[in-house]
Coordinates of C-alpha atoms in Angstrom, one line a residue:
X1 CA 60.1 107.8 -127.6
X2 CA 62.0 104.5 -128.4
X3 CA 65.0 105.9 -126.7
X4 CA 62.9 106.6 -123.5
X5 CA 61.4 103.1 -123.7
X6 CA 64.7 101.7 -124.0
X7 CA 66.2 103.7 -121.0
X8 CA 63.0 102.5 -119.0
X9 CA 63.7 99.1 -119.6
X10 CA 67.3 99.4 -118.8
X11 CA 66.6 101.1 -115.5
X12 CA 64.1 98.4 -114.7
X13 CA 66.6 95.7 -115.0
X14 CA 69.3 97.6 -113.1
X15 CA 66.6 97.8 -110.3
X16 CA 65.9 94.2 -110.4
X17 CA 69.7 93.4 -110.4
X18 CA 70.0 95.8 -107.3
X19 CA 67.3 94.0 -105.4
X20 CA 68.5 90.5 -106.2
X21 CA 71.8 91.6 -105.0
X22 CA 70.3 92.9 -101.9
X23 CA 68.5 89.5 -101.4
X24 CA 71.7 87.7 -101.8
X25 CA 73.3 89.8 -99.0
X26 CA 70.6 89.1 -96.7
X27 CA 70.8 85.5 -97.1
X28 CA 74.6 85.5 -96.7
X29 CA 74.3 87.3 -93.4
X30 CA 71.6 85.4 -91.9
X31 CA 73.7 82.0 -92.1
X32 CA 76.6 83.4 -90.0
X33 CA 74.1 84.8 -87.3
X34 CA 72.5 81.2 -87.1
X35 CA 75.8 79.7 -86.6
X36 CA 76.9 82.1 -84.0
X37 CA 73.7 81.3 -82.1
X38 CA 74.3 77.6 -82.2
X39 CA 77.9 78.0 -81.1
X40 CA 76.7 80.2 -78.2
X41 CA 74.1 77.2 -77.2
X42 CA 76.8 74.7 -77.6
X43 CA 79.2 76.5 -75.5
X44 CA 76.7 77.1 -72.7
X45 CA 77.2 74.7 -69.7
X46 CA 74.4 72.9 -68.1
X47 CA 72.2 74.8 -65.6
X48 CA 73.7 73.1 -62.7
X49 CA 77.4 74.5 -63.4
X50 CA 76.1 77.9 -63.5
X51 CA 75.0 78.1 -59.8
X52 CA 77.1 79.8 -57.2
X53 CA 75.5 77.7 -54.6
X54 CA 73.2 74.5 -54.3
X55 CA 70.3 73.1 -52.2
X56 CA 70.4 69.6 -50.9
X57 CA 68.1 67.5 -48.8
X58 CA 69.9 65.2 -46.3
X59 CA 67.6 62.3 -45.3
X60 CA 68.6 60.1 -42.1
X61 CA 66.6 57.2 -41.1
X62 CA 67.1 58.4 -37.6
X63 CA 68.7 60.7 -35.3
X64 CA 68.0 58.7 -32.3
X65 CA 71.6 57.6 -31.6
X66 CA 75.2 58.9 -31.7
X67 CA 76.3 57.6 -35.0
X68 CA 73.6 59.5 -37.0
X69 CA 73.9 62.5 -34.8
X70 CA 77.5 62.6 -36.0
X71 CA 76.6 61.6 -39.4
X72 CA 74.3 64.7 -39.4
X73 CA 77.1 66.9 -38.1
X74 CA 79.5 65.6 -40.7
X75 CA 77.0 66.6 -43.5
X76 CA 76.4 69.9 -42.2
X77 CA 80.0 70.9 -41.6
X78 CA 80.9 69.9 -45.3
X79 CA 78.1 71.8 -46.6
X80 CA 78.9 75.0 -44.7
X81 CA 82.6 74.5 -46.1
X82 CA 81.0 74.4 -49.7
X83 CA 78.5 76.9 -49.0
X84 CA 75.6 74.7 -49.6
X85 CA 72.2 75.1 -48.2
X86 CA 71.2 71.7 -46.3
X87 CA 68.1 70.6 -44.8
X88 CA 68.5 67.4 -42.5
X89 CA 65.5 65.5 -41.8
X90 CA 64.6 62.6 -39.5
X91 CA 62.9 59.3 -41.0
X92 CA 62.0 58.2 -37.6
X93 CA 63.0 54.6 -38.8
X94 CA 60.0 54.6 -41.2
X95 CA 60.3 54.2 -45.0
X96 CA 57.1 55.8 -45.8
X97 CA 58.1 58.7 -44.1
X98 CA 61.3 58.8 -46.1
X99 CA 59.5 58.2 -49.3
X100 CA 57.3 61.5 -48.3
X101 CA 60.3 63.3 -47.5
X102 CA 61.8 62.5 -50.9
X103 CA 58.7 63.6 -52.7
X104 CA 58.8 67.0 -50.6
X105 CA 62.4 67.6 -51.5
X106 CA 61.7 67.1 -55.3
X107 CA 58.8 69.6 -54.8
X108 CA 61.1 72.1 -53.0
X109 CA 63.4 72.1 -56.1
X110 CA 66.6 70.6 -54.3
X111 CA 69.7 69.9 -56.5
X112 CA 70.4 66.6 -54.8
X113 CA 69.5 64.3 -52.1
X114 CA 71.3 62.5 -49.6
X115 CA 69.8 59.4 -48.3
X116 CA 70.6 57.1 -45.4
X117 CA 67.9 54.6 -46.2
X118 CA 65.8 52.8 -43.5
X119 CA 65.2 49.8 -45.7
X120 CA 67.0 49.0 -49.1
X121 CA 64.0 47.4 -50.7
X122 CA 61.5 49.8 -49.4
X123 CA 63.3 53.0 -50.5
X124 CA 63.5 52.0 -54.1
X125 CA 60.2 53.6 -55.0
X126 CA 61.3 57.1 -53.5
X127 CA 64.8 57.1 -55.3
X128 CA 62.8 56.1 -58.5
X129 CA 60.7 59.3 -58.0
X130 CA 64.1 61.2 -57.6
X131 CA 65.2 59.6 -60.9
X132 CA 62.2 60.5 -62.7
X133 CA 62.5 64.2 -61.6
X134 CA 66.3 64.0 -62.5
X135 CA 67.3 64.8 -59.0
X136 CA 70.6 62.8 -58.1
X137 CA 70.7 60.6 -54.9
X138 CA 73.7 59.9 -52.9
X139 CA 73.2 56.8 -50.5
X140 CA 74.9 56.9 -47.0
X141 CA 75.4 54.1 -44.5
X142 CA 73.9 51.4 -46.7
X143 CA 72.3 50.7 -50.3
X144 CA 69.3 50.8 -52.1
X145 CA 68.1 47.7 -53.9
X146 CA 67.9 47.2 -57.8
X147 CA 65.0 49.2 -59.8
X148 CA 66.6 52.6 -59.5
X149 CA 69.5 54.7 -59.8
X150 CA 71.9 56.4 -57.3
X151 CA 74.9 58.5 -58.1
X152 CA 77.1 56.8 -55.6
X153 CA 77.1 54.6 -52.3
X154 CA 79.1 56.3 -49.5
X155 CA 79.4 53.7 -46.6
X156 CA 81.7 52.0 -44.3
X157 CA 83.8 49.1 -45.5
X158 CA 81.7 46.5 -43.5
X159 CA 83.8 43.8 -44.9
X160 CA 86.9 45.1 -44.1
X161 CA 85.8 46.1 -40.5
X162 CA 84.7 42.6 -39.9
X163 CA 88.2 41.2 -40.8
X164 CA 90.0 43.6 -38.7
X165 CA 87.9 42.4 -35.8
X166 CA 88.6 38.8 -36.4
X167 CA 92.2 39.7 -36.7
X168 CA 92.4 41.2 -33.3
X169 CA 90.5 38.9 -31.7
X170 CA 92.6 36.2 -32.6
X171 CA 95.7 38.0 -31.4
X172 CA 94.1 38.5 -27.9
X173 CA 92.0 35.1 -27.5
X174 CA 93.5 31.8 -27.1
X175 CA 92.0 29.2 -29.5
X176 CA 88.4 28.6 -28.8
X177 CA 84.7 29.0 -30.0
X178 CA 83.6 32.6 -30.6
X179 CA 80.2 33.9 -30.0
X180 CA 79.1 36.0 -32.8
X181 CA 76.3 38.5 -32.2
X182 CA 75.0 39.2 -35.6
X183 CA 72.8 42.2 -36.8
X184 CA 69.3 41.2 -38.5
X185 CA 69.6 38.3 -40.8
X186 CA 69.9 39.7 -44.6
X187 CA 70.6 43.0 -43.3
X188 CA 73.2 44.9 -45.5
X189 CA 75.6 45.6 -42.8
X190 CA 75.3 42.4 -41.0
X191 CA 76.1 40.4 -44.1
X192 CA 79.1 42.1 -44.9
X193 CA 80.5 42.6 -41.2
X194 CA 79.7 38.8 -40.7
X195 CA 81.2 37.8 -44.1
X196 CA 84.5 39.6 -43.3
X197 CA 84.6 38.3 -39.7
X198 CA 83.8 34.7 -40.6
X199 CA 86.2 34.4 -43.6
X200 CA 89.2 35.7 -41.7
X201 CA 88.3 33.4 -38.7
X202 CA 88.2 30.4 -41.1
X203 CA 91.9 30.9 -41.8
X204 CA 92.8 29.5 -38.6
X205 CA 90.9 26.1 -37.9
X206 CA 91.5 26.3 -34.2
X207 CA 88.9 28.8 -33.6
X208 CA 85.1 28.2 -34.3
X209 CA 82.4 30.9 -34.8
X210 CA 79.0 30.3 -33.4
X211 CA 76.6 32.8 -35.1
X212 CA 73.6 34.0 -33.3
X213 CA 71.1 36.5 -34.9
X214 CA 70.6 39.2 -32.4
X215 CA 68.9 41.7 -34.5
X216 CA 71.1 44.6 -33.3
X217 CA 69.6 44.6 -30.1
X218 CA 71.1 44.7 -26.5
X219 CA 68.5 42.5 -24.7
X220 CA 68.7 39.8 -27.3
X221 CA 72.5 39.7 -27.1
X222 CA 72.4 39.4 -23.4
X223 CA 70.2 36.5 -23.6
X224 CA 72.4 34.9 -26.2
X225 CA 75.3 35.6 -24.0
X226 CA 73.8 33.9 -20.9
X227 CA 72.4 31.0 -22.9
X228 CA 75.5 30.1 -24.8
X229 CA 78.3 30.9 -22.7
X230 CA 76.5 29.0 -19.7
X231 CA 75.8 25.8 -21.9
X232 CA 79.1 25.6 -23.7
X233 CA 82.4 26.1 -21.9
X234 CA 84.4 26.1 -25.1
X235 CA 82.8 29.7 -26.0
X236 CA 85.5 32.3 -24.5
X237 CA 85.2 35.2 -26.8
X238 CA 82.5 37.5 -28.2
X239 CA 82.1 39.6 -31.5
X240 CA 79.2 41.9 -31.9
X241 CA 78.2 43.4 -35.1
X242 CA 77.5 47.1 -33.4
X243 CA 78.0 48.8 -30.1
X244 CA 74.7 48.5 -28.7
X245 CA 74.9 44.6 -28.5
X246 CA 78.1 45.2 -26.6
X247 CA 75.8 46.6 -23.8
X248 CA 73.7 43.4 -23.9
X249 CA 76.9 41.3 -23.8
X250 CA 78.6 42.9 -20.7
X251 CA 75.1 42.6 -18.7
X252 CA 74.9 39.0 -19.7
X253 CA 78.5 38.2 -18.5
X254 CA 78.0 40.1 -15.3
X255 CA 74.6 37.9 -15.1
X256 CA 76.5 34.5 -15.2
X257 CA 79.5 35.9 -12.9
X258 CA 82.0 36.0 -15.8
X259 CA 82.6 39.8 -16.2
X260 CA 86.1 40.4 -15.6
X261 CA 88.4 43.3 -16.8
X262 CA 91.1 42.9 -19.4
X263 CA 94.1 41.4 -17.9
X264 CA 92.0 39.5 -15.0
X265 CA 92.0 36.0 -15.0
X266 CA 89.0 34.6 -16.6
X267 CA 88.4 37.7 -18.8
X268 CA 86.3 37.1 -21.9
X269 CA 87.6 39.0 -24.9
X270 CA 85.1 41.3 -26.6
X271 CA 85.3 43.1 -29.7
X272 CA 82.7 45.0 -31.7
X273 CA 82.3 47.5 -34.7
X274 CA 80.9 51.1 -34.5
X275 CA 83.3 53.2 -32.2
X276 CA 80.6 54.8 -30.3
X277 CA 81.2 57.0 -27.1
X278 CA 79.5 54.1 -24.9
X279 CA 81.9 51.7 -26.4
X280 CA 85.1 53.8 -25.5
X281 CA 83.9 54.2 -22.0
X282 CA 83.8 50.2 -21.9
X283 CA 87.4 50.2 -23.1
X284 CA 88.2 52.7 -20.4
X285 CA 86.5 50.6 -17.9
X286 CA 88.3 47.6 -19.3
X287 CA 85.5 45.4 -20.0
X288 CA 85.7 45.8 -23.8
X289 CA 89.0 45.0 -25.6
X290 CA 88.6 46.9 -28.8
X291 CA 86.1 48.3 -31.3
X292 CA 86.3 49.0 -34.9
X293 CA 85.5 52.5 -35.8
X294 CA 83.4 53.5 -38.5
X295 CA 83.7 57.3 -38.6
X296 CA 80.2 59.0 -39.3
X297 CA 81.9 62.5 -39.7
X298 CA 84.0 61.2 -42.7
X299 CA 81.0 59.4 -44.2
X300 CA 78.8 62.4 -44.0
X301 CA 81.6 64.7 -45.7
X302 CA 82.4 62.0 -48.5
X303 CA 78.7 62.0 -49.6
X304 CA 78.4 65.7 -49.7
X305 CA 81.7 66.1 -51.5
X306 CA 80.4 63.4 -54.2
X307 CA 77.4 65.5 -54.5
X308 CA 78.9 68.9 -54.8
X309 CA 81.5 67.6 -57.3
X310 CA 78.9 66.2 -59.4
X311 CA 76.5 69.1 -59.4
X312 CA 79.8 71.6 -60.2
X313 CA 80.8 69.5 -63.1
X314 CA 84.0 68.6 -61.4
X315 CA 83.2 64.9 -61.5
X316 CA 80.0 63.9 -63.3
X317 CA 80.8 60.0 -63.1
X318 CA 81.8 59.4 -59.8
X319 CA 82.8 55.9 -58.5
X320 CA 79.4 54.1 -57.7
X321 CA 80.9 52.5 -54.2
X322 CA 83.0 54.8 -52.0
X323 CA 84.2 53.9 -48.6
X324 CA 85.1 55.0 -45.2
X325 CA 87.6 52.6 -43.9
X326 CA 88.0 51.0 -40.5
X327 CA 90.3 51.9 -37.6
X328 CA 91.0 49.8 -34.6
X329 CA 90.4 51.4 -31.2
X330 CA 92.0 49.8 -28.0
X331 CA 93.2 51.0 -24.7
X332 CA 96.3 52.4 -26.4
X333 CA 94.4 55.0 -28.4
X334 CA 91.3 55.3 -26.7
X335 CA 91.9 59.0 -26.0
X336 CA 93.0 59.8 -29.5
X337 CA 91.0 63.0 -30.5
X338 CA 90.9 61.4 -34.0
X339 CA 88.2 58.9 -32.6
X340 CA 84.8 60.2 -33.8
X341 CA 83.3 59.5 -30.6
X342 CA 85.8 62.0 -29.0
X343 CA 84.5 64.6 -31.4
X344 CA 80.8 64.8 -30.9
X345 CA 80.0 68.3 -29.8

């Protein structure tokens, strides 16, 4: 009886030992499983890198003129190259419309937004909404004021463009006073184009710049041309911040009987910035001496490139300011197929 009791006790002890060993084994196998799960999660890339394609919105402040039409085309061509799904929307020069478009784009679940802002101050609220939703924003042809975050700004080097215009004007015009038809006072492009132009002109004291706010408008530029050239005989050259104002300058010169072709006696040298089809025609006709080109095809492609490289993980920390650089167009290269105005479909 005692033997049986001893045997029973020994079997019970053995059973406890087996069970304890089993529990220890389970504990030891659970830890590697947890580690494996942790390693797998750590190795997984963010969702944005796993996609085969991306969806973006391109919000342009207006498609009402050739530059923006070409910018649209540059965006779409580059998106096609990358296999990106893109929707291009026209803001009709209205900031509230663009903010609504940003909100709609977020709701649609786009991966990124390309924004050509109508107004740098007024679009801060819209970009902030994209920030809060985790949607990266790449700005084109301008900037957005402080108070929000943009992935990068892809624009024309306006200061370098103004400098190039001044250099060429001093090459072709004798020392004189120069009428500068500026964009709207305080506007992003106007400040930088005017700054580059005036700084370079100041390197030669024999030239004097008379800046006149023409607000990018042809009719205002025409009135300024008539008034200033009629009242000041020392003004013998003109620089405009965009191509639209050239139309007004030429009309104004014609109005006061000073419209002469390049090479003719009494010709008033005129230089501008943009490189539109109309400007190239004025060069062909002999009334415009030169334009400094800002290429919208290149600008659109650059913005898409920045967005794609960020989303794919190729470049998650792009340069904040990226530029399309100026190129001078004269009668010598007006027919060059490289000119963006000669590429419009």
